[in-house]
Coordinates of C-alpha atoms in Angstrom, one line a residue:
M1395 CA -69.0 32.3 -7.3
A1396 CA -67.6 28.9 -7.9
K1397 CA -64.0 28.2 -6.9
K1398 CA -61.6 27.6 -9.7
K1399 CA -60.5 24.0 -9.7
R1400 CA -56.8 23.6 -9.3
T1401 CA -55.1 21.4 -11.7
V1402 CA -52.2 19.2 -10.6
T1403 CA -49.6 18.1 -13.1
K1404 CA -48.2 14.6 -12.4
T1405 CA -44.6 14.0 -13.1
T1406 CA -43.1 10.6 -13.6
S1407 CA -39.6 10.1 -12.3
A1408 CA -37.1 8.3 -14.4
P1409 CA -36.7 4.5 -13.7
K1410 CA -34.0 3.7 -11.2
K1411 CA -30.8 2.5 -12.9
Q1412 CA -30.3 -1.2 -12.3
T1413 CA -27.4 -1.9 -10.0
P1414 CA -24.7 -4.1 -11.8
A1415 CA -24.5 -7.7 -10.5
M1416 CA -21.7 -8.3 -8.0
Y1417 CA -21.7 -11.9 -9.1
P1418 CA -22.3 -11.9 -12.9
T1419 CA -23.9 -14.9 -14.6
P1420 CA -21.2 -16.9 -16.5
A1421 CA -21.2 -16.3 -20.2
A1422 CA -22.9 -18.9 -22.3
I1423 CA -20.6 -21.4 -24.1
E1424 CA -20.3 -20.7 -27.8
L1425 CA -19.3 -23.6 -30.0
A1426 CA -16.9 -23.1 -32.9
T1427 CA -19.1 -25.3 -35.1
P1428 CA -22.8 -26.1 -34.9
Q1429 CA -23.6 -29.6 -33.4
K1430 CA -26.4 -31.8 -34.7
I1431 CA -28.6 -33.3 -31.9
V1432 CA -29.4 -36.9 -32.5
A1433 CA -31.6 -37.7 -29.5
I1434 CA -32.9 -36.1 -26.2
D1435 CA -33.7 -38.3 -23.2
L1436 CA -35.9 -36.3 -20.7
K1437 CA -35.8 -39.0 -18.1
T1438 CA -32.0 -39.0 -17.8
K1439 CA -31.7 -35.4 -18.9
T1440 CA -29.1 -36.3 -21.5
I1441 CA -28.6 -35.0 -25.1
T1442 CA -26.9 -37.1 -27.7
I1443 CA -25.1 -35.2 -30.5
E1444 CA -23.6 -36.4 -33.7
G1445 CA -19.8 -37.1 -33.7
S1446 CA -17.4 -36.4 -30.9
P1447 CA -18.3 -33.9 -28.2
P1448 CA -16.6 -30.5 -28.6
P1449 CA -13.9 -29.7 -26.0
E1450 CA -16.0 -26.8 -24.6
V1451 CA -18.8 -29.3 -23.8
L1452 CA -16.4 -31.8 -22.2
A1453 CA -15.0 -29.0 -20.0
M1454 CA -18.5 -28.0 -19.0
V1455 CA -19.5 -31.6 -18.2
E1456 CA -16.3 -32.0 -16.1
I1457 CA -17.2 -28.8 -14.1
E1458 CA -20.7 -30.1 -13.5
R1459 CA -19.4 -33.5 -12.4
R1460 CA -17.0 -31.9 -9.9
R1461 CA -19.8 -29.6 -8.7
L1462 CA -22.0 -32.6 -7.9
N1463 CA -19.2 -34.7 -6.3
L1464 CA -19.8 -34.2 -2.6
V1465 CA -16.5 -35.7 -1.5
E1466 CA -14.5 -33.4 -3.8
R1467 CA -16.5 -30.4 -2.7
I1468 CA -15.9 -31.1 1.0
T1469 CA -12.2 -31.6 0.4
G1470 CA -12.0 -28.4 -1.6
Y1471 CA -13.9 -26.4 1.0
T1472 CA -11.7 -27.8 3.8
K1473 CA -8.5 -26.7 2.0
T1474 CA -9.9 -23.2 1.2
L1475 CA -11.0 -22.6 4.8
A1476 CA -7.8 -23.9 6.2
I1477 CA -5.8 -21.5 4.1
R1478 CA -7.9 -18.6 5.4
I1479 CA -7.5 -19.7 9.0
A1480 CA -3.9 -20.8 9.1
P1481 CA -2.2 -17.3 9.3
H1482 CA -4.3 -16.4 12.3
W1483 CA -4.1 -19.3 14.7
G1484 CA -1.7 -17.6 17.0
E1485 CA 0.1 -19.4 19.8
R1486 CA -0.8 -22.9 20.9
P1487 CA -3.2 -22.9 23.9
K1488 CA -1.7 -24.7 26.9
H1489 CA -4.7 -27.1 27.1
I1490 CA -4.0 -28.4 23.6
S1491 CA -1.1 -30.9 23.2
P1492 CA 1.6 -30.2 20.5
A1493 CA 0.6 -33.4 18.7
K1494 CA -3.1 -32.2 18.3
W1495 CA -1.9 -28.7 17.5
K1496 CA 0.1 -30.0 14.5
N1497 CA -2.9 -31.8 13.1
L1498 CA -5.5 -29.4 11.6
E1499 CA -8.4 -31.8 12.0
Q1500 CA -7.5 -32.4 15.7
R1501 CA -7.0 -28.7 16.2
I1502 CA -10.5 -27.9 15.0
K1503 CA -12.0 -30.7 17.0
A1504 CA -10.3 -29.3 20.1
M1505 CA -12.3 -26.1 19.4
A1506 CA -9.2 -24.0 19.4
E1507 CA -10.2 -20.3 19.4
L1508 CA -8.6 -17.7 17.2
P1509 CA -6.9 -14.8 18.9
E1510 CA -8.8 -11.5 19.3
T1511 CA -6.7 -9.9 16.5
A1512 CA -7.9 -12.4 13.9
P1513 CA -10.0 -10.8 11.1
A1514 CA -13.7 -11.5 10.7
E1515 CA -13.2 -13.7 7.6
A1516 CA -10.9 -16.0 9.6
R1517 CA -13.5 -16.4 12.3
D1518 CA -16.2 -17.1 9.8
A1519 CA -13.9 -19.6 8.1
L1520 CA -13.3 -21.4 11.4
M1521 CA -17.0 -21.7 12.1
A1522 CA -17.6 -22.9 8.6
L1523 CA -14.9 -25.5 9.0
Q1524 CA -16.4 -26.7 12.3
T1525 CA -19.8 -26.9 10.7
L1526 CA -18.4 -28.8 7.8
N1527 CA -16.7 -31.3 10.1
R1528 CA -20.0 -31.9 12.0
M1529 CA -21.8 -32.5 8.7
A1530 CA -19.1 -34.9 7.5
A1531 CA -19.3 -36.8 10.9
D1532 CA -23.1 -37.1 10.6
L1533 CA -22.8 -38.4 7.0
A1534 CA -20.2 -40.9 8.0
E1535 CA -22.5 -42.1 10.8
A1536 CA -25.3 -42.5 8.3
G1537 CA -23.3 -45.0 6.3
D1538 CA -23.8 -45.7 2.6
W1539 CA -26.4 -43.8 0.7
P1540 CA -27.4 -43.4 -3.0
D1541 CA -25.7 -40.9 -5.3
S1542 CA -28.9 -38.9 -5.4
I1543 CA -28.3 -37.9 -1.8
D1544 CA -24.8 -36.6 -2.7
R1545 CA -26.3 -34.5 -5.5
A1546 CA -29.1 -33.3 -3.2
L1547 CA -26.5 -32.1 -0.6
C1548 CA -24.5 -30.4 -3.4
Y1549 CA -27.7 -28.6 -4.6
A1550 CA -28.4 -27.6 -1.0
I1551 CA -24.9 -26.0 -0.7
D1552 CA -25.5 -24.2 -4.0
F1553 CA -28.9 -23.1 -2.8
G1554 CA -27.4 -21.6 0.4
Q1555 CA -24.8 -19.8 -1.7
L1556 CA -27.4 -18.3 -4.0
L1557 CA -29.5 -17.1 -1.1
Q1558 CA -26.4 -15.4 0.4
R1559 CA -25.4 -13.9 -3.0
G1560 CA -28.9 -12.5 -3.5
Q1561 CA -29.0 -10.9 0.0
T1562 CA -25.4 -9.5 -0.5
Q1563 CA -26.6 -8.0 -3.8
I1564 CA -29.6 -6.4 -2.0
D1565 CA -27.6 -5.1 1.0
H1566 CA -24.3 -4.0 -0.7
G1567 CA -24.8 -4.0 -4.5
E1568 CA -25.1 -0.2 -4.7
T1569 CA -22.2 0.5 -2.4
V1570 CA -19.9 -1.9 -4.3
D1571 CA -21.0 -0.3 -7.6
K1572 CA -20.3 3.2 -6.3
G1573 CA -16.9 2.1 -5.0
R1574 CA -16.1 0.5 -8.3
R1575 CA -17.1 3.6 -10.2
N1576 CA -15.1 5.8 -7.8
A1577 CA -12.0 3.7 -8.3
E1578 CA -12.4 3.8 -12.1
A1579 CA -12.9 7.6 -12.0
T1580 CA -9.8 8.0 -9.7
A1581 CA -7.7 5.8 -12.0
G1582 CA -8.9 7.7 -15.0
A1583 CA -8.1 11.1 -13.4
T1584 CA -4.7 9.8 -12.3
E1585 CA -3.9 8.7 -15.8
A1586 CA -5.1 12.0 -17.3
N1587 CA -2.9 13.9 -14.9
R1588 CA 0.1 11.7 -15.7
R1589 CA -0.5 12.2 -19.4
K1590 CA -0.9 16.0 -18.9
K1591 CA 2.4 16.1 -17.0
I1592 CA 4.2 14.2 -19.8
D1593 CA 2.7 16.5 -22.5
R1594 CA 3.7 19.6 -20.6
S1595 CA 7.2 18.2 -20.1
E1596 CA 7.6 17.5 -23.8
A1597 CA 6.3 20.9 -24.7
A1598 CA 8.7 22.5 -22.2
L1599 CA 11.6 20.5 -23.8
V1600 CA 10.7 21.8 -27.2
E1601 CA 10.6 25.4 -26.0
F1602 CA 13.8 25.0 -23.9
N1603 CA 15.7 23.7 -27.0
R1604 CA 14.4 26.5 -29.0
R1605 CA 15.6 29.1 -26.5
M1606 CA 18.9 27.4 -25.9
A1607 CA 19.6 27.3 -29.6
T1608 CA 19.9 31.1 -29.6
A1609 CA 21.7 31.3 -26.2
K1610 CA 25.3 32.7 -26.2
T1611 CA 26.4 30.1 -23.7
K1612 CA 25.2 26.7 -22.5
R1613 CA 25.4 28.0 -18.9
M1614 CA 22.2 30.0 -19.5
K1615 CA 20.2 26.9 -18.7
T1616 CA 19.0 28.0 -15.3
S1617 CA 18.0 31.5 -16.4
T1618 CA 16.3 30.0 -19.4
L1619 CA 14.2 27.7 -17.2
K1620 CA 13.4 30.7 -14.9
N1621 CA 12.2 32.8 -17.9
M1622 CA 10.1 30.0 -19.2
S1623 CA 8.4 29.6 -15.8
Q1624 CA 7.3 33.2 -15.9
V1625 CA 5.2 32.7 -19.0
M1626 CA 1.6 32.2 -18.1
E1627 CA -1.5 30.6 -19.7
G1628 CA -4.5 32.8 -20.7
D1629 CA -5.8 32.7 -17.1
G1630 CA -2.7 34.6 -16.0
T1631 CA -1.9 32.2 -13.1
T1632 CA -1.0 28.9 -14.6
P1633 CA 2.6 28.6 -15.9
K1634 CA 2.5 27.7 -19.6
W1635 CA 5.4 25.2 -19.4
G1636 CA 5.3 24.5 -15.7
S1637 CA 6.7 26.1 -12.5
L1638 CA 10.4 26.7 -12.0
A1639 CA 10.6 23.7 -9.6
A1640 CA 8.8 21.5 -12.1
L1641 CA 11.0 22.7 -15.0
K1642 CA 14.1 22.0 -13.0
R1643 CA 12.8 18.5 -12.1
W1644 CA 11.8 17.7 -15.7
S1645 CA 15.1 19.0 -17.0
L1646 CA 16.9 16.1 -15.2
D1647 CA 15.0 13.8 -17.5
W1648 CA 16.1 15.8 -20.5
I1649 CA 19.8 14.8 -20.0
G1650 CA 21.1 13.4 -23.3
R1651 CA 18.3 15.2 -25.2
T1652 CA 19.2 18.8 -24.4
P1653 CA 22.3 20.9 -24.2
T1654 CA 24.0 20.4 -20.9
E1655 CA 24.9 23.1 -18.5

C-alpha cells in the first residue's frame, strides 16, 4: 500500500516595515515660477537659466559654496567641538600653565585630559578636535594647493559622515523609531487623559449647578459634592462625575462660576 504523500502549505510572511530614516533626505527645492534653461555645460557642471536666479537657487548655491569651503568648515567644526568640550574641562592640571590653559588651541596641544565625569560626547569631541588640529597642521605644512584639493577634502568629510549615518541607521534605526513612537503614544495618552479630566470637570460643574439650584441653602455644597461622588457609571465602580476628592479639588476651579459656600 503506497503511503499518502503529505502536502505542505507554504506561507509567505508580510514584508518587514521599513524603518524611518533617522536622517531624512532634505526636501527638494520647489520654485515659485518655472525657469527656462538656456544652456548646460557638462564640463563645468553649470546650468544657465533665463533672467535672474530665484532666491531659492541663490540660497542653495551659497550652502553648496560654504560646504565646499574647507577653511570655513574647519573653523565651524572647531567652534562646535569647543562648545561641546568647554563645560567639561574641569580644573587646570598643574603641569599646564595658566597662559596655555586660557588659550583653547594651546590647551588642546597640551593634550589636556577631560575629567572622568565628562560625558562620552565631550570625549569624542576632544578626540575629534585633536584630529582636526593634526589635519590642519599637515595641510599648513603642505603649503599651497589647488582648489580641487579643498573640495576633495570636503567630499572626504561628507563621505565619512554618510558612512557613519548609514551605520547608525543600521544599528539604531529601529530602536530610535520605537522610542519615537512610544514618546508620541505617551504624549497622546497624556493629552487624552487631560482632555478627559477637563470634560469630567465640566460635566460635574453642570450637575453641581443643577443640584445647587434646588438646594435650600448654599452651605449644602459639601453634601452635594458627596452625593455626586456616590453616583457610579454603568460598571458600578467608576464615579460618574469623579471621586469626592476630585470633586472638591475641581470645585476650587469653579469659584466665580458656581454658588459659593
